[in-house]
Amino acid sequence: MTDGTNVQTLPEIEFRGSAGERDLARRVFALLRATARFYPTHAPIRVPLETLAAHFAETEAGGSLTEWVERLRTALAANDHVFALEATQDGQIIVATTRAGRPPLPPEALIDTAHQLPRRFLEPPPEALTPTKTRPPEGKAAPVAEPAIAAPAEEEGLEKVVAPAATAATVIEDITELSDDELAAAIRVTLSNRPDVVGFADLWAIARIVPSLSRGDVRRIREYIVERGEPLTDREIVEVLFDVRPGMPDYALRQLALNARLISEEGFEFVGVPGAHAWTVREVNPVAPPKRKVADLGQDFRYLLESSEAIQPGTESVVDHVLTFYEHYYGVLPYDSTIAPVLPPRVFPDQTRALLRFEAPQTHETFYVELRYPTTNRGGFLFGFEQFFAANLVAGALITLERAEEPGRFIIDYLPISRQERRLLALDEKQRKYVFRPTVYFCAVQDSMLLTEQRFPRFAGQEPLDERTRRSYERVLEITFERVGENVGSREAPRYMATLDDLVAGVNVERPLSVERIRYLLTSGQYPQFEADPDVADLYYYTPRR
């Protein structure tokens, strides 16, 4: 068990007893509820009393196992409206409760008689409702929350729902226990399963009032996108091609009709963000392909999947980042806990990419960047910065990403400084070897990520690692020790010493890897060839295995 007593949102329960007993009962309930967060509301949650006592004895200062058993028994007995103490045949005491904060009902009370055969045959089936006019919706997409299309209040049948996406229907026993977001998600699931309702993102309408798009309309949209040579928003398409302006009674319906049709139309791809639903076609992609295959980039950033659940896109307006050699060379940025909060969330759960516009005020540039969202086996990242990075920045540069007021637009900035010239690491693509070249730059840098010849001379003449070696975190770290570390052993029995800063800079030449992940590899104990200095923080050693 892990102590999750301070992070769960608890029902409004009035615990009884002394102050200490109330606090202990509250923590026990939070702990049990955390271990059963996917249980139905009234399903029994049962844990042996001794298991709870052992948990508190290990995590709390003071008190033996026997003392904690007595404390728990007293506190839980004082809160018999929440907990039940059940005795088994072998004399073991079981603590039981439910996510609703009440003792579990007896087994006979949980029997579902509504669907048993005698009742089903005796009672007639409910009368089915037949809609007056129905047609299958042309497209559905379950979305995430966004401030997008606002439907005029006077339009019949329109309903706007703002909430996180819900991809599957669940049985809801008591809607009063749902949050606003959960309730909105449940409404969305219900609407998406209605054949007489058309929906896209957070705009829904009765199918019979949604205008239809002809094959000619779809062809005109395709030709217009190709003519412009860039993704176009639904607003621009509706206003230019269909001459429907904001404020007209059917403006929101036209947007809904357009999106619902194109999502099911072969050859069109949705590349928009909340608040700016954009479309492109196969022939139009304003982002040049990166030096490294997109699939391989996703594999390189796969390590980010372990922390992707904690990422909350769209929660920050400005973030700072230090460029690594890998990011600078390939023109990419990671979709990690630092950068993702400034980026837009998906519009619907299976959206794989979005095209964003970046502006660089210092160089008066505007360019498209492609955001690849994380998948089940590939990490997320952005690419399309290659030319901008090469012309203006170096590895180690400090950059700022800022979300503009217009959805889908961002500002990339850096701190200009006076002229600097250093011999910095580069990759000679013809000879496939690392070299140090005189480099002039005018951007502020973080010294720990600047790869100079004076700092890392052994990189000169080294070849990039092959794909098989790059996939092994352990092997990349070993080779980096040899490239950047100091041999404090002997020639026959080498032992390399390196600081964490040097290792982070060196590892990120070959592949992306965060400071946290590198520190974990060094200290987890899984790799005995690595060890930390007992007296100096962030100083590590590598002893090659024989």
XYZ file of C-alpha atoms in Angstrom:
546
model
C 0.000 0.000 0.000
C 1.039 3.537 -0.581
C -0.077 6.433 1.512
C -2.546 8.285 -0.652
C -4.447 9.823 2.231
C -3.715 13.403 1.298
C -4.530 13.373 -2.416
C -7.970 11.806 -2.690
C -11.123 13.877 -2.840
C -13.370 12.485 -0.104
C -17.147 12.542 0.158
C -18.581 14.839 2.806
C -18.385 12.513 5.808
C -18.585 13.547 9.438
C -16.164 11.376 11.352
C -16.710 10.776 15.077
C -14.635 10.329 18.206
C -11.738 12.323 19.594
C -9.624 14.539 17.350
C -7.021 11.796 16.949
C -9.658 9.162 16.203
C -11.358 11.371 13.629
C -8.066 12.075 11.879
C -7.067 8.397 11.849
C -10.484 7.303 10.536
C -10.323 9.934 7.812
C -6.894 8.733 6.702
C -7.956 5.083 6.705
C -10.966 5.905 4.551
C -8.812 7.888 2.101
C -6.348 5.009 1.909
C -9.040 2.392 1.257
C -10.785 4.590 -1.285
C -7.498 5.211 -3.120
C -6.866 1.464 -3.486
C -10.369 0.985 -4.931
C -10.817 4.075 -7.099
C -12.194 1.974 -9.985
C -14.707 0.111 -7.810
C -18.444 0.821 -8.127
C -19.693 3.304 -5.551
C -21.331 0.735 -3.281
C -18.982 -2.204 -3.860
C -17.361 -3.535 -0.652
C -13.741 -2.554 0.033
C -12.204 -5.040 2.471
C -8.708 -4.979 3.998
C -7.402 -6.966 7.007
C -6.978 -4.819 10.103
C -3.431 -6.129 10.611
C -2.484 -5.023 7.065
C -3.599 -1.477 7.848
C -1.753 -1.552 11.163
C 1.432 -2.757 9.453
C 1.154 0.067 6.923
C 0.880 2.766 9.589
C 3.598 1.149 11.723
C 5.993 1.347 8.750
C 5.107 4.859 7.578
C 4.452 6.615 10.895
C 6.951 7.420 13.604
C 6.186 5.742 16.920
C 3.942 2.824 17.731
C 4.356 -0.925 17.370
C 2.143 -3.178 15.278
C 0.086 -4.164 18.347
C -0.393 -0.529 19.375
C -1.574 0.431 15.889
C -4.051 -2.462 15.861
C -5.636 -1.099 19.056
C -5.634 2.500 17.796
C -7.299 1.489 14.550
C -9.864 -0.736 16.266
C -10.873 2.125 18.595
C -11.037 4.757 15.835
C -12.982 2.545 13.404
C -15.418 1.350 16.071
C -16.226 5.007 16.847
C -17.078 5.462 13.159
C -19.332 2.479 12.618
C -21.446 4.587 10.261
C -18.506 4.435 7.824
C -16.681 1.190 8.635
C -17.695 -2.337 9.536
C -15.389 -4.687 11.449
C -16.003 -8.240 10.250
C -14.588 -11.355 11.904
C -13.578 -14.311 9.737
C -13.732 -17.972 10.741
C -10.019 -17.992 11.552
C -10.392 -15.027 13.898
C -9.003 -12.372 11.540
C -10.578 -8.899 11.694
C -11.543 -7.331 8.327
C -12.144 -3.588 7.869
C -14.930 -2.990 5.325
C -16.378 0.155 3.768
C -17.434 1.502 0.350
C -16.429 4.441 -1.828
C -19.731 6.056 -0.798
C -18.483 6.218 2.805
C -20.939 3.704 4.255
C -20.572 0.105 5.478
C -21.243 -2.438 2.699
C -24.726 -3.884 2.385
C -25.319 -7.595 3.075
C -24.899 -9.871 0.027
C -28.651 -10.447 -0.424
C -29.225 -6.703 -0.776
C -26.845 -6.553 -3.743
C -28.736 -9.105 -5.851
C -30.042 -7.526 -9.068
C -33.664 -8.695 -9.431
C -34.496 -6.238 -12.211
C -32.871 -8.430 -14.874
C -33.795 -11.903 -13.600
C -35.786 -14.078 -15.975
C -39.096 -14.226 -13.986
C -39.365 -10.446 -13.909
C -38.269 -10.024 -17.525
C -40.936 -12.457 -18.780
C -43.737 -11.121 -16.566
C -43.263 -7.461 -17.406
C -43.723 -6.100 -20.948
C -40.685 -4.406 -22.511
C -40.580 -0.586 -22.384
C -42.011 1.201 -25.360
C -39.305 2.330 -27.785
C -39.226 5.983 -28.754
C -39.229 6.574 -32.495
C -37.702 9.860 -33.655
C -39.744 11.829 -36.142
C -36.848 12.103 -38.570
C -33.413 10.542 -38.242
C -30.305 10.040 -40.268
C -26.867 8.711 -39.309
C -24.462 11.446 -38.266
C -21.715 12.145 -40.777
C -19.003 12.304 -38.172
C -18.474 12.144 -34.451
C -15.437 12.966 -32.404
C -15.244 12.834 -28.631
C -13.402 15.990 -27.531
C -11.607 17.550 -24.625
C -12.528 20.823 -23.002
C -12.031 23.951 -25.052
C -13.365 27.478 -25.315
C -14.325 26.894 -28.951
C -17.455 27.510 -30.958
C -20.124 29.386 -29.062
C -23.542 28.617 -30.476
C -26.175 31.379 -30.569
C -28.777 30.817 -27.871
C -31.719 31.142 -30.250
C -30.634 28.269 -32.524
C -32.859 25.240 -32.077
C -31.311 22.055 -30.766
C -27.783 23.370 -30.135
C -26.061 22.453 -26.916
C -22.526 23.294 -25.816
C -20.773 20.954 -23.404
C -17.383 21.842 -21.964
C -15.590 18.974 -20.214
C -12.763 16.453 -20.611
C -13.272 13.673 -23.095
C -15.046 10.446 -22.253
C -14.371 7.535 -24.582
C -16.597 4.825 -23.136
C -19.917 4.658 -21.370
C -19.887 3.727 -17.696
C -22.676 2.847 -15.323
C -23.404 5.831 -13.064
C -25.136 4.903 -9.837
C -25.560 8.345 -8.314
C -25.058 11.449 -10.461
C -24.968 13.677 -7.393
C -21.493 12.300 -6.687
C -20.188 13.406 -10.083
C -18.200 16.584 -10.579
C -19.257 19.081 -13.249
C -16.609 17.730 -15.622
C -17.675 14.120 -15.039
C -21.325 14.994 -15.563
C -20.532 16.850 -18.792
C -18.479 13.859 -19.984
C -21.411 11.532 -19.258
C -23.734 13.803 -21.242
C -21.279 13.765 -24.118
C -21.157 9.969 -24.184
C -24.955 9.855 -24.255
C -25.153 12.363 -27.102
C -22.493 10.586 -29.147
C -24.546 7.379 -29.048
C -27.691 9.050 -30.363
C -28.265 8.452 -34.110
C -30.404 11.586 -34.333
C -27.650 13.878 -33.007
C -24.608 15.247 -34.835
C -21.604 16.377 -32.819
C -18.061 17.587 -33.210
C -15.864 18.904 -30.412
C -18.163 20.742 -27.993
C -20.972 21.612 -30.414
C -23.968 19.318 -30.799
C -27.192 19.625 -32.750
C -30.244 17.619 -33.753
C -29.390 15.943 -37.059
C -32.450 17.214 -38.915
C -31.397 20.868 -38.569
C -27.763 20.389 -39.640
C -27.216 21.442 -43.289
C -25.659 18.946 -45.692
C -22.478 19.382 -47.719
C -22.513 18.130 -51.323
C -19.653 16.409 -53.121
C -19.094 19.662 -54.937
C -18.749 21.510 -51.635
C -16.135 19.018 -50.460
C -14.235 19.387 -53.745
C -14.246 23.187 -53.422
C -12.858 22.921 -49.873
C -10.040 20.638 -51.044
C -9.122 22.945 -53.915
C -9.124 25.991 -51.658
C -6.773 24.346 -49.117
C -4.413 23.288 -51.930
C -4.532 26.786 -53.418
C -3.648 28.397 -50.080
C -0.944 25.811 -49.347
C -1.582 25.691 -45.606
C -4.137 24.317 -43.120
C -7.340 26.362 -42.934
C -9.740 26.778 -40.033
C -13.414 25.926 -40.265
C -14.209 29.590 -39.709
C -12.244 30.739 -42.748
C -13.719 28.014 -44.950
C -17.296 28.817 -43.890
C -16.831 32.572 -44.332
C -14.933 32.486 -47.650
C -16.459 29.549 -49.509
C -19.993 29.618 -48.129
C -20.285 33.356 -47.445
C -21.665 32.785 -43.944
C -20.516 35.429 -41.486
C -20.317 35.376 -37.673
C -23.612 36.550 -36.222
C -25.741 34.916 -38.899
C -28.324 32.499 -37.468
C -26.808 29.403 -39.108
C -23.115 30.232 -38.619
C -22.479 27.669 -35.835
C -24.547 25.066 -37.690
C -22.413 25.580 -40.792
C -19.267 25.050 -38.756
C -20.700 21.889 -37.238
C -21.778 20.573 -40.648
C -18.330 21.242 -42.113
C -16.398 19.524 -39.318
C -18.776 16.572 -39.064
C -18.482 15.936 -42.812
C -14.709 16.360 -43.171
C -13.896 14.089 -40.209
C -15.377 11.193 -42.201
C -14.060 12.319 -45.590
C -11.062 10.395 -46.942
C -8.083 12.581 -47.766
C -8.835 15.262 -45.189
C -7.023 15.414 -41.861
C -7.905 17.384 -38.760
C -4.845 19.260 -37.472
C -6.548 21.854 -35.293
C -6.588 22.727 -31.625
C -9.340 23.741 -29.195
C -10.717 27.038 -30.433
C -9.222 26.736 -33.932
C -10.484 23.678 -35.808
C -8.126 23.422 -38.792
C -8.095 21.047 -41.747
C -5.514 20.019 -44.309
C -5.202 17.511 -47.143
C -2.468 15.049 -48.022
C -0.867 17.341 -50.592
C -0.482 20.206 -48.113
C 2.012 19.925 -45.270
C 3.830 23.173 -44.435
C 6.326 21.463 -42.096
C 9.424 20.001 -43.757
C 10.235 16.419 -42.707
C 12.961 16.209 -40.024
C 16.417 14.683 -40.502
C 15.358 11.684 -38.472
C 12.218 9.677 -39.253
C 9.161 10.761 -37.315
C 8.595 7.212 -36.048
C 12.198 7.047 -34.786
C 11.815 10.394 -33.028
C 8.746 9.013 -31.286
C 10.741 5.989 -30.138
C 13.527 8.250 -28.845
C 10.993 10.174 -26.732
C 9.250 7.009 -25.565
C 10.715 7.375 -22.077
C 8.358 10.345 -21.568
C 5.355 7.988 -21.534
C 6.168 7.004 -17.945
C 5.288 10.519 -16.757
C 2.669 11.414 -19.391
C -0.263 10.909 -16.995
C 0.859 13.896 -14.933
C 1.030 16.216 -17.956
C -1.744 18.827 -18.146
C -1.692 20.625 -21.513
C -2.972 24.180 -21.702
C -2.374 25.040 -18.044
C 0.546 27.469 -18.510
C 1.001 30.546 -20.682
C 4.824 30.769 -20.665
C 7.537 28.133 -20.158
C 11.343 28.156 -20.335
C 13.578 25.460 -21.769
C 17.287 24.757 -22.353
C 18.132 23.250 -25.733
C 20.103 20.012 -25.821
C 22.412 19.004 -28.665
C 19.872 16.419 -29.873
C 17.035 18.964 -29.922
C 19.139 21.600 -31.659
C 20.446 19.228 -34.345
C 17.089 17.666 -35.219
C 14.971 20.792 -34.631
C 12.686 19.144 -32.079
C 11.308 19.805 -28.607
C 9.940 17.224 -26.140
C 6.290 16.942 -25.128
C 7.251 16.711 -21.465
C 6.090 18.108 -18.153
C 7.972 21.355 -18.825
C 6.796 22.212 -22.354
C 3.451 20.395 -22.648
C 1.597 22.684 -20.185
C 1.845 25.580 -22.653
C 0.652 23.451 -25.593
C -2.985 22.772 -26.546
C -4.717 19.512 -25.584
C -6.238 17.152 -28.118
C -9.634 18.080 -29.520
C -10.649 14.404 -29.453
C -8.886 11.372 -27.935
C -7.574 9.759 -31.136
C -6.094 12.953 -32.578
C -2.447 12.209 -33.409
C -1.090 15.577 -34.521
C -1.721 19.304 -34.710
C -0.111 22.066 -36.762
C 0.870 25.156 -34.774
C 2.101 28.555 -35.947
C 5.190 29.933 -34.225
C 6.324 33.539 -34.381
C 9.863 34.727 -33.602
C 9.694 38.488 -32.912
C 13.489 38.889 -32.842
C 13.951 37.509 -36.361
C 10.509 38.472 -37.752
C 9.847 34.872 -38.764
C 6.603 32.914 -38.792
C 6.629 29.188 -39.436
C 4.581 26.054 -38.851
C 5.530 23.411 -36.298
C 4.005 19.956 -36.055
C 2.955 18.647 -32.646
C 2.888 14.870 -32.377
C 0.798 13.786 -29.407
C 1.934 10.750 -27.373
C 0.569 7.361 -28.392
C 0.578 4.039 -26.583
C 4.155 3.244 -27.651
C 5.677 6.551 -28.786
C 6.429 9.718 -26.873
C 5.183 13.130 -27.910
C 7.312 15.884 -29.445
C 7.319 18.932 -31.722
C 9.368 19.265 -34.904
C 9.875 21.989 -37.493
C 12.403 24.176 -35.626
C 15.458 22.932 -37.537
C 16.139 26.036 -39.638
C 15.305 28.449 -36.815
C 17.573 26.664 -34.334
C 20.468 26.370 -36.812
C 20.321 30.057 -37.813
C 19.848 31.636 -34.393
C 20.712 29.294 -31.517
C 23.240 26.758 -30.251
C 22.926 23.715 -28.043
C 22.554 25.042 -24.506
C 20.534 28.096 -25.519
C 17.792 29.361 -23.218
C 14.468 29.721 -24.998
C 10.977 30.802 -23.971
C 7.717 29.488 -25.404
C 4.622 31.617 -24.934
C 1.024 30.899 -25.882
C -0.529 33.736 -27.880
C -4.122 34.876 -27.461
C -5.186 33.300 -30.753
C -5.567 29.511 -30.404
C -2.849 27.556 -32.181
C -0.351 30.453 -32.235
C 2.818 30.600 -30.132
C 5.811 32.857 -29.641
C 9.369 31.549 -29.402
C 11.908 33.884 -27.874
C 15.482 33.912 -26.613
C 17.663 36.352 -24.710
C 20.051 38.202 -27.063
C 23.592 38.886 -25.852
C 26.754 40.377 -27.335
C 28.772 38.392 -29.849
C 30.305 35.164 -28.527
C 32.652 32.790 -30.335
C 33.516 29.300 -29.074
C 34.566 25.983 -30.568
C 31.378 23.961 -30.172
C 30.483 20.363 -30.911
C 28.977 19.637 -34.337
C 28.309 16.577 -36.469
C 30.145 16.299 -39.790
C 27.390 14.658 -41.811
C 29.684 13.609 -44.675
C 32.238 11.796 -42.518
C 29.679 10.870 -39.837
C 31.983 12.052 -37.047
C 31.740 14.600 -34.266
C 33.964 17.668 -34.664
C 34.470 20.993 -32.939
C 33.939 24.081 -35.089
C 34.357 27.797 -34.404
C 30.822 29.047 -33.786
C 29.542 32.594 -33.401
C 26.313 33.053 -31.458
C 24.278 35.890 -29.937
C 21.975 34.015 -27.546
C 22.178 33.441 -23.797
C 23.158 29.890 -22.883
C 23.260 27.622 -19.861
C 26.925 26.736 -19.413
C 26.197 23.219 -18.149
C 24.649 22.318 -21.540
C 27.243 24.074 -23.733
C 29.457 21.465 -25.425
C 32.842 23.156 -25.886
C 36.097 21.578 -27.023
C 37.804 22.601 -23.793
C 35.172 20.757 -21.753
C 34.647 17.594 -23.836
C 37.739 17.144 -26.071
C 37.310 13.339 -26.387
C 34.129 13.810 -28.463
C 36.290 14.863 -31.442
C 36.536 12.086 -34.017
C 33.872 9.917 -32.330
C 31.200 8.372 -34.549
C 27.481 8.595 -33.684
C 26.168 5.475 -32.025
C 24.335 2.916 -34.112
C 20.593 2.427 -33.665
C 20.882 -0.741 -31.610
C 23.250 0.908 -29.101
C 21.157 4.090 -28.898
C 18.101 2.103 -27.757
C 19.926 0.930 -24.610
C 19.877 3.610 -21.911
C 22.515 1.675 -19.976
C 24.926 1.431 -22.919
C 24.531 5.092 -23.902
C 25.316 6.101 -20.335
C 28.414 3.881 -20.244
C 29.776 5.347 -23.483
C 29.039 8.862 -22.266
C 31.119 8.214 -19.112
C 34.024 7.257 -21.372
C 33.556 10.383 -23.524
C 33.105 13.014 -20.810
C 34.398 11.443 -17.596
C 37.840 11.374 -15.988
C 39.571 8.023 -15.580
C 40.453 7.829 -11.870
C 41.454 4.190 -12.137
C 44.274 2.710 -14.200
C 44.690 2.013 -17.881
C 44.247 -1.698 -17.290
C 41.343 -1.264 -14.842
C 39.620 2.037 -15.748
C 37.108 3.731 -13.484
C 35.448 6.873 -14.811
C 34.213 9.810 -12.741
C 31.739 12.422 -14.053
C 29.315 15.012 -12.737
C 25.607 14.797 -13.435
C 25.739 18.010 -15.517
C 28.400 16.542 -17.804
C 26.485 13.280 -18.175
C 23.205 15.053 -19.034
C 24.903 17.170 -21.694
C 26.774 14.149 -23.111
C 23.883 11.684 -23.158
C 21.653 14.183 -24.956
C 24.087 14.294 -27.845
C 22.999 10.799 -28.857
C 19.412 10.594 -27.613
C 16.965 12.573 -25.467
C 16.927 11.670 -21.789
C 15.849 13.793 -18.840
C 17.895 14.660 -15.773
C 15.493 12.654 -13.604
C 15.791 9.550 -15.768
C 19.593 9.712 -15.874
C 19.778 10.129 -12.088
C 17.454 7.139 -11.669
C 19.656 4.955 -13.884
C 22.676 5.923 -11.821
C 21.144 5.379 -8.389
C 18.450 2.703 -8.782
C 20.834 -0.180 -8.085
C 19.764 -2.026 -11.240
C 23.155 -1.321 -12.826
C 25.978 -2.147 -10.395
C 28.584 -0.623 -12.719
C 27.301 2.826 -11.697
C 27.706 4.250 -8.204
C 27.249 7.625 -6.519
C 29.937 9.394 -4.557
C 28.979 9.119 -0.861
C 30.316 12.586 -0.012
C 29.768 14.755 -3.101
C 26.276 15.387 -4.510
C 25.678 14.496 -8.170
C 29.126 12.968 -8.654
C 29.099 9.451 -10.093
C 31.447 6.641 -11.079
C 31.383 3.977 -13.768
C 33.451 0.812 -13.557
C 33.431 -1.169 -16.834
C 32.434 -4.794 -16.444
C 34.950 -7.426 -17.465
